[in-house]
PDB file of C-alpha atoms in Angstrom:
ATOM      1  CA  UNK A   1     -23.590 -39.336   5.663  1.00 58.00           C
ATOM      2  CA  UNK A   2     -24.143 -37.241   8.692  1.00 66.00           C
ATOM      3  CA  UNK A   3     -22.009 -38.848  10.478  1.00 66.00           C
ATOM      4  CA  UNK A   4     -19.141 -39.483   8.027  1.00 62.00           C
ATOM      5  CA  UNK A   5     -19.647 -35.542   8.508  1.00 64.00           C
ATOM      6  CA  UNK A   6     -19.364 -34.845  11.670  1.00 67.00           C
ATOM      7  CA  UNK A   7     -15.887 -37.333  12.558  1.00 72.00           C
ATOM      8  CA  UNK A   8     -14.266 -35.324   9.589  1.00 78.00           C
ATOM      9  CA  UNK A   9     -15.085 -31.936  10.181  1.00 81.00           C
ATOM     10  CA  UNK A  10     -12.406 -30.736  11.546  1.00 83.00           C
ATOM     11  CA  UNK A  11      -9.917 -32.588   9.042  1.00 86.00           C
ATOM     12  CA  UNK A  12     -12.222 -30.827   6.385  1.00 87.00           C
ATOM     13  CA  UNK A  13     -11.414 -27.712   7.230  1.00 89.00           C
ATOM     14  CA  UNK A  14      -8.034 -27.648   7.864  1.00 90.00           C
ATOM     15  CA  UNK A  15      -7.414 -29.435   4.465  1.00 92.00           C
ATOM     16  CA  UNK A  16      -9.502 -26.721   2.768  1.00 93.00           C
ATOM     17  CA  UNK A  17      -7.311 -24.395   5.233  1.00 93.00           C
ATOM     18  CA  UNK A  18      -4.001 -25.725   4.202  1.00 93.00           C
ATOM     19  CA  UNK A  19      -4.631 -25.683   0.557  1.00 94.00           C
ATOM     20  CA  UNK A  20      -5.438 -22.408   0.079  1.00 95.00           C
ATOM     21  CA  UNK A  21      -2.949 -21.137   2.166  1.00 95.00           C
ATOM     22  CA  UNK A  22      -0.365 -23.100  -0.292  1.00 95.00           C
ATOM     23  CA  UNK A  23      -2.348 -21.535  -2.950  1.00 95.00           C
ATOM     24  CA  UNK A  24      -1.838 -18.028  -1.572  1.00 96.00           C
ATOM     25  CA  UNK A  25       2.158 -18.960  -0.758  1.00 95.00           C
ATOM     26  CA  UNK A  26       2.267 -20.227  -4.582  1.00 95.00           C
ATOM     27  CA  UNK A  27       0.939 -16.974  -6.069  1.00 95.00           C
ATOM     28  CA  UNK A  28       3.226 -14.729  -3.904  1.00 95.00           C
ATOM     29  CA  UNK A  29       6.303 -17.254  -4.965  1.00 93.00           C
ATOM     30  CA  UNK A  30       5.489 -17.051  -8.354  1.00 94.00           C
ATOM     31  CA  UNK A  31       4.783 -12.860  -8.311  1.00 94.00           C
ATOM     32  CA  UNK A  32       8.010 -12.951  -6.323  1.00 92.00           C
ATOM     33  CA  UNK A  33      10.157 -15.021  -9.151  1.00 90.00           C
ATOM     34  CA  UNK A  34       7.995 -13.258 -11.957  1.00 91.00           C
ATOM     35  CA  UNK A  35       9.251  -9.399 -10.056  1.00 91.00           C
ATOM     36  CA  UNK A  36      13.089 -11.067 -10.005  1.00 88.00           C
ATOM     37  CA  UNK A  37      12.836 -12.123 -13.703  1.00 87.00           C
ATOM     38  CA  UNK A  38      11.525  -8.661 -14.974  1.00 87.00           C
ATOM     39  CA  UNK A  39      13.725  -6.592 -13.019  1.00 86.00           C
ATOM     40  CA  UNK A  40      16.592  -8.615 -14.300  1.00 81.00           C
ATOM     41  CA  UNK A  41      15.509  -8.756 -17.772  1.00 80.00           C
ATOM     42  CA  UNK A  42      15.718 -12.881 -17.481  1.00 82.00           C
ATOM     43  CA  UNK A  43      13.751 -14.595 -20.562  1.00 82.00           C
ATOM     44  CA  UNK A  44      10.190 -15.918 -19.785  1.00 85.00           C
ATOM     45  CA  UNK A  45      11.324 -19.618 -20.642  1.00 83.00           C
ATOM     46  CA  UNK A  46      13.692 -19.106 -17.375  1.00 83.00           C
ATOM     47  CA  UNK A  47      11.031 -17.778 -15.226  1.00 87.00           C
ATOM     48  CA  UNK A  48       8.286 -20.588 -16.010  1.00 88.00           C
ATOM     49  CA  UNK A  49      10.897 -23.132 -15.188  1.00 86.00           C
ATOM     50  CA  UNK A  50      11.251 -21.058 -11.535  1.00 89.00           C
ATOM     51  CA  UNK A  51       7.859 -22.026 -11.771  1.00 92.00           C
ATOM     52  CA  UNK A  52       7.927 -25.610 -12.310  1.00 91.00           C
ATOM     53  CA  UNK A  53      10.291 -25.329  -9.559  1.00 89.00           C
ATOM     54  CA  UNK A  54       8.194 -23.727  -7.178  1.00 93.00           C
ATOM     55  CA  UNK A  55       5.132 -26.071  -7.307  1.00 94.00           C
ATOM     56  CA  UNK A  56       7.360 -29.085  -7.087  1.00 91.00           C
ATOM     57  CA  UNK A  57       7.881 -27.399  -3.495  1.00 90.00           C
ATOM     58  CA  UNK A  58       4.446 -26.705  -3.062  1.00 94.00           C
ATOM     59  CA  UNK A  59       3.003 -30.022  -3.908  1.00 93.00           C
ATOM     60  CA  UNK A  60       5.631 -31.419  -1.383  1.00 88.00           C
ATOM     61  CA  UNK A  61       4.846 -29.406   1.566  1.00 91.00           C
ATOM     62  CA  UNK A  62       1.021 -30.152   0.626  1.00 93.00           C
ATOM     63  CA  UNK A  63       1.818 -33.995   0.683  1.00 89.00           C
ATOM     64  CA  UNK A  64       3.561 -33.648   4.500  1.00 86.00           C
ATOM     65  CA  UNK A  65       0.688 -31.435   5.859  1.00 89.00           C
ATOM     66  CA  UNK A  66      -2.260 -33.002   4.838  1.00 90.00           C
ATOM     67  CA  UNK A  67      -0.438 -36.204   6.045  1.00 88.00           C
ATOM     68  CA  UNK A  68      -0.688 -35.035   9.345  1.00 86.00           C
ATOM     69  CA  UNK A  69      -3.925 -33.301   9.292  1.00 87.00           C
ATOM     70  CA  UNK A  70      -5.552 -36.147   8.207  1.00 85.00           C
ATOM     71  CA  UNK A  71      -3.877 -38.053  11.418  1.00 83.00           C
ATOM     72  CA  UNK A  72      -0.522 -39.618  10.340  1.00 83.00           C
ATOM     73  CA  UNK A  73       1.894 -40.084  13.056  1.00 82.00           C
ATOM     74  CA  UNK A  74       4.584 -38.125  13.062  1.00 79.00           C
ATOM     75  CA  UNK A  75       7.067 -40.856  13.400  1.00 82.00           C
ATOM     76  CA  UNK A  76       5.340 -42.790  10.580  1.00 82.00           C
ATOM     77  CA  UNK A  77       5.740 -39.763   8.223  1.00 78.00           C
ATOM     78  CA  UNK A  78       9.065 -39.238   9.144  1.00 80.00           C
ATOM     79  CA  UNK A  79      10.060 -42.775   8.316  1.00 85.00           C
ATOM     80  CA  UNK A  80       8.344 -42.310   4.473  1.00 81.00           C
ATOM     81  CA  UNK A  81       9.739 -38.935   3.962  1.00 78.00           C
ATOM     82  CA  UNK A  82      13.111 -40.542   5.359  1.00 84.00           C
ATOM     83  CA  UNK A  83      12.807 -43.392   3.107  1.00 86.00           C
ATOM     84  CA  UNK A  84      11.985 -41.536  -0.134  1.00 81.00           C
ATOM     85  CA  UNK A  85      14.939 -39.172   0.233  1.00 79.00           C
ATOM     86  CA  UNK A  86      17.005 -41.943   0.940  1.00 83.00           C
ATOM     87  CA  UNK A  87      16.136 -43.751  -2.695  1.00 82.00           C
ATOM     88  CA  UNK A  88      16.032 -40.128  -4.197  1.00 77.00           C
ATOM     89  CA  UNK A  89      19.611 -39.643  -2.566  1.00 75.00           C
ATOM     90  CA  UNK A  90      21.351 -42.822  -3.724  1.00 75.00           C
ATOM     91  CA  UNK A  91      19.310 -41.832  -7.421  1.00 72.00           C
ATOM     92  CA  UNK A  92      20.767 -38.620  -7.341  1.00 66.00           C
ATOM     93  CA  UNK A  93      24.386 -39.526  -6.102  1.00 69.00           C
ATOM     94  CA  UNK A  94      24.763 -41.992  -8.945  1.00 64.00           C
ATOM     95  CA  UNK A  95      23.809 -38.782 -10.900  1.00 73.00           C
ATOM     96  CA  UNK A  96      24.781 -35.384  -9.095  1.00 75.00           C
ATOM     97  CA  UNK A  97      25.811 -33.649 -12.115  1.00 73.00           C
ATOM     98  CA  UNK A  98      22.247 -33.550 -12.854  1.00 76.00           C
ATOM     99  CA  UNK A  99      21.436 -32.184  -9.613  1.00 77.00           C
ATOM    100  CA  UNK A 100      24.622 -29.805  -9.630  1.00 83.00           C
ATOM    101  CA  UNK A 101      23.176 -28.708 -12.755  1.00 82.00           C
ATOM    102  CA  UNK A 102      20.141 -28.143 -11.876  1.00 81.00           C
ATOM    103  CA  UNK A 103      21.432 -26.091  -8.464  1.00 84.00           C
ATOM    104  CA  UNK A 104      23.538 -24.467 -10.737  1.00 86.00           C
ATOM    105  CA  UNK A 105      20.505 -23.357 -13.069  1.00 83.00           C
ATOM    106  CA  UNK A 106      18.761 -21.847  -9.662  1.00 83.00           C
ATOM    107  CA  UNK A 107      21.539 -19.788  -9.028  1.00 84.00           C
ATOM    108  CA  UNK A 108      21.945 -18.371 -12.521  1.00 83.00           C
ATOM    109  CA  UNK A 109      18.224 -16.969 -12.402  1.00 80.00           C
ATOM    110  CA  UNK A 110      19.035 -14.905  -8.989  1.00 80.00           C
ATOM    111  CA  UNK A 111      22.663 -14.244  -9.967  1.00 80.00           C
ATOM    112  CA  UNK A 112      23.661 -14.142 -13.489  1.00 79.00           C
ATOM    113  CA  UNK A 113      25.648 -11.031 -15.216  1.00 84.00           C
ATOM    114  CA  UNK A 114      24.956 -12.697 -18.933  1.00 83.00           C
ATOM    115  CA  UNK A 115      21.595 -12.721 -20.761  1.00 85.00           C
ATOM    116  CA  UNK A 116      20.177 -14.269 -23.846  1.00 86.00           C
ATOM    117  CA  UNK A 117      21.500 -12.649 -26.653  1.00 88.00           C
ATOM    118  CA  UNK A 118      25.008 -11.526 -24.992  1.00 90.00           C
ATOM    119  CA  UNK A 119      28.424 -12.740 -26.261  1.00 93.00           C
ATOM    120  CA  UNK A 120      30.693 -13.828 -23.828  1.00 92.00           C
ATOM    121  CA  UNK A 121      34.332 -15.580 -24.012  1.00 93.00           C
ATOM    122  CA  UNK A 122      34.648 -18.839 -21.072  1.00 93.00           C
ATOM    123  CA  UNK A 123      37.960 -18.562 -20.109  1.00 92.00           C
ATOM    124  CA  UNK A 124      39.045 -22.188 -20.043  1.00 87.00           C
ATOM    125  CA  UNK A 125      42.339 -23.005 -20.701  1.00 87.00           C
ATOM    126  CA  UNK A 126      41.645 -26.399 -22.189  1.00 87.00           C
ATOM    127  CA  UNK A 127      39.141 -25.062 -25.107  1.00 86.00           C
ATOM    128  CA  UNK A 128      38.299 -21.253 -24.314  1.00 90.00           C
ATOM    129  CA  UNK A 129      34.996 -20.589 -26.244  1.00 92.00           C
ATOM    130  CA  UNK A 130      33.737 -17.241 -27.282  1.00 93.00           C
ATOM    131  CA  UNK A 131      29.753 -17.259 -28.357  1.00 94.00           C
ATOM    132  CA  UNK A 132      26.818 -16.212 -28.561  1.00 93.00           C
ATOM    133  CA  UNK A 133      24.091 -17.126 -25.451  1.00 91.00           C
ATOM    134  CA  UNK A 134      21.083 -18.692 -27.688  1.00 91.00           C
ATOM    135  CA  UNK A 135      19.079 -20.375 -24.929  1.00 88.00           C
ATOM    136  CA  UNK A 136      19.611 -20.586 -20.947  1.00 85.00           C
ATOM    137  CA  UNK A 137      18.120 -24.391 -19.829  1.00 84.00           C
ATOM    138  CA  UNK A 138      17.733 -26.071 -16.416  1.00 81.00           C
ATOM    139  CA  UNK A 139      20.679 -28.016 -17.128  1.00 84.00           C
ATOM    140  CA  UNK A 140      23.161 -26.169 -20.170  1.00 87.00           C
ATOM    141  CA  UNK A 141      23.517 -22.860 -22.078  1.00 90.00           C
ATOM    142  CA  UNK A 142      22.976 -22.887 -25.918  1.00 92.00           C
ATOM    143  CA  UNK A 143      25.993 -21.182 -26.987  1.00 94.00           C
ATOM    144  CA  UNK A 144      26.297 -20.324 -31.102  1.00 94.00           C
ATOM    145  CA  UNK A 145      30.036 -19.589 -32.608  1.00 93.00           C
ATOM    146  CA  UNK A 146      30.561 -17.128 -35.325  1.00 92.00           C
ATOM    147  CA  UNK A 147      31.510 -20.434 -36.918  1.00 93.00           C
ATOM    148  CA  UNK A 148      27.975 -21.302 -36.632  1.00 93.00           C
ATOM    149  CA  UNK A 149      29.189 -24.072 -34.490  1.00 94.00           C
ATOM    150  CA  UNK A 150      25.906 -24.664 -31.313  1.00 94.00           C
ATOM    151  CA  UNK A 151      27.710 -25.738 -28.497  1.00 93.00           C
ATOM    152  CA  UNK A 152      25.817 -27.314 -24.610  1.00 92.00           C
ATOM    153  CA  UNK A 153      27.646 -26.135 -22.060  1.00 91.00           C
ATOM    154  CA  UNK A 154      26.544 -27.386 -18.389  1.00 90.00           C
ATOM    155  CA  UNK A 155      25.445 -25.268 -15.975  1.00 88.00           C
ATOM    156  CA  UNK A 156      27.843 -25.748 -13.035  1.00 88.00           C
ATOM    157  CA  UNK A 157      30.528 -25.515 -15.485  1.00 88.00           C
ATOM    158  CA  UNK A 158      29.790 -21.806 -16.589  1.00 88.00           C
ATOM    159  CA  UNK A 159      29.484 -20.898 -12.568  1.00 87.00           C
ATOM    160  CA  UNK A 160      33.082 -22.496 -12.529  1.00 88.00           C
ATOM    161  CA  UNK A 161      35.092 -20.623 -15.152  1.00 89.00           C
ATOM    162  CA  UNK A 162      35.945 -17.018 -15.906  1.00 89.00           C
ATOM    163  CA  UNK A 163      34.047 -15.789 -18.243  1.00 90.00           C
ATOM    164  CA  UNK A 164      33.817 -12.353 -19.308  1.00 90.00           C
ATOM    165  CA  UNK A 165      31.171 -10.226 -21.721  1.00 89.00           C
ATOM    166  CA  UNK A 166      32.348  -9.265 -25.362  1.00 89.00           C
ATOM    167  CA  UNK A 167      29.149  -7.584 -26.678  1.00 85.00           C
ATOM    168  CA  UNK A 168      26.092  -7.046 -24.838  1.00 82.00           C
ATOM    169  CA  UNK A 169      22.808  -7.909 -26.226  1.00 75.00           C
ATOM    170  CA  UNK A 170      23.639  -9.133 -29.929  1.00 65.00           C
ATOM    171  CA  UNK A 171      20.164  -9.751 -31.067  1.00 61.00           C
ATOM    172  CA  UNK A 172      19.063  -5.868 -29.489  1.00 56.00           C
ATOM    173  CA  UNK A 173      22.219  -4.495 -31.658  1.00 52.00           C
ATOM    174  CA  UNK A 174      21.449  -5.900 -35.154  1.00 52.00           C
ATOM    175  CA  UNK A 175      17.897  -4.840 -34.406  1.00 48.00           C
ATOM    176  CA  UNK A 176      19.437  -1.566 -34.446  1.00 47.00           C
ATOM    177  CA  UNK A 177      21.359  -1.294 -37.363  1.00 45.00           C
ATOM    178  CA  UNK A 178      18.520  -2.933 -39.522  1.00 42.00           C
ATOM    179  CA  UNK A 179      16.566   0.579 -38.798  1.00 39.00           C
TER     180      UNK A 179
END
């Protein structure tokens, strides 16, 4: 046991090392996205999937340094890593409006005029659309017509079409005229 200590002490600490600095990089990420979303009044469902994002990062960055800590070759790791995004990239070709959604969903939580509980008018001149914003996903806004009417529209659509705001904060309004 001695031993088995002594050939992995080094690769012992710097795994302990690397992990919590991750761990220290994940909390400021997360206070960071957390500060965004509260300073730009974005809904808590938004901000945990920031999160979701953000370890997803995390565990990959984990995966590639304790590879080489632990003595990978560089060469070797470059060939895996190489080889999984490969597979990931002919997945995600076959299916990039998932991943333009998804990019698009990114970019709404840094950059997004509209909240939940706005309504806003999409200026499209196939079918314009004027709703309420129910629910903001990773991949589609819940929109609700006066009509009732719940509509999924994708996310790299909305960042593609005018759209402009008819009444701000629906839900905050009737809460005022109920008083």
């Amino acid at each position: 046991m001695k031993i088995l200590e002594l050939t992995y002490t080094y690769q012992l600490f710097y795994t302990i090392l690397t992990l919590i600095v991750l761990l220290v990089i994940n909390i400021i990420l997360k206070k960071t996205a957390k500060r965004i979303g509260d300073k730009g009044e974005i809904h808590i469902t938004r901000i945990r999937l920031m999160f979701r994002y953000i370890n997803i990062l995390i565990v990959f960055i984990a995966i590639f340094l304790l590879a080489i800590v632990w003595g990978m070759d560089l060469g070797d790791l470059a060939l895996i890593f190489s080889s999984v995004f490969a597979v990931i990239g002919v997945a995600l070709f076959a299916i990039w409006s998932i991943l333009s959604n998804i990019t698009s969903g990114i970019i709404m939580f840094f950059n997004f005029p509209y909240k939940i509980g706005d309504k806003i008018r999409i200026h499209d001149k196939d079918m314009p659309i004027e709703a309420l914003i129910e629910d903001i996903k990773a991949f589609h806004l819940h929109l609700r017509t006066d009509d009732g009417e719940l509509i999924t529209y994708p996310n790299n659509l909305i960042l593609q079409k005018a759209v402009s705001l008819v009444q701000k904060d629906v839900f905050l309004d009737e809460g005022k005229n109920a008083l």
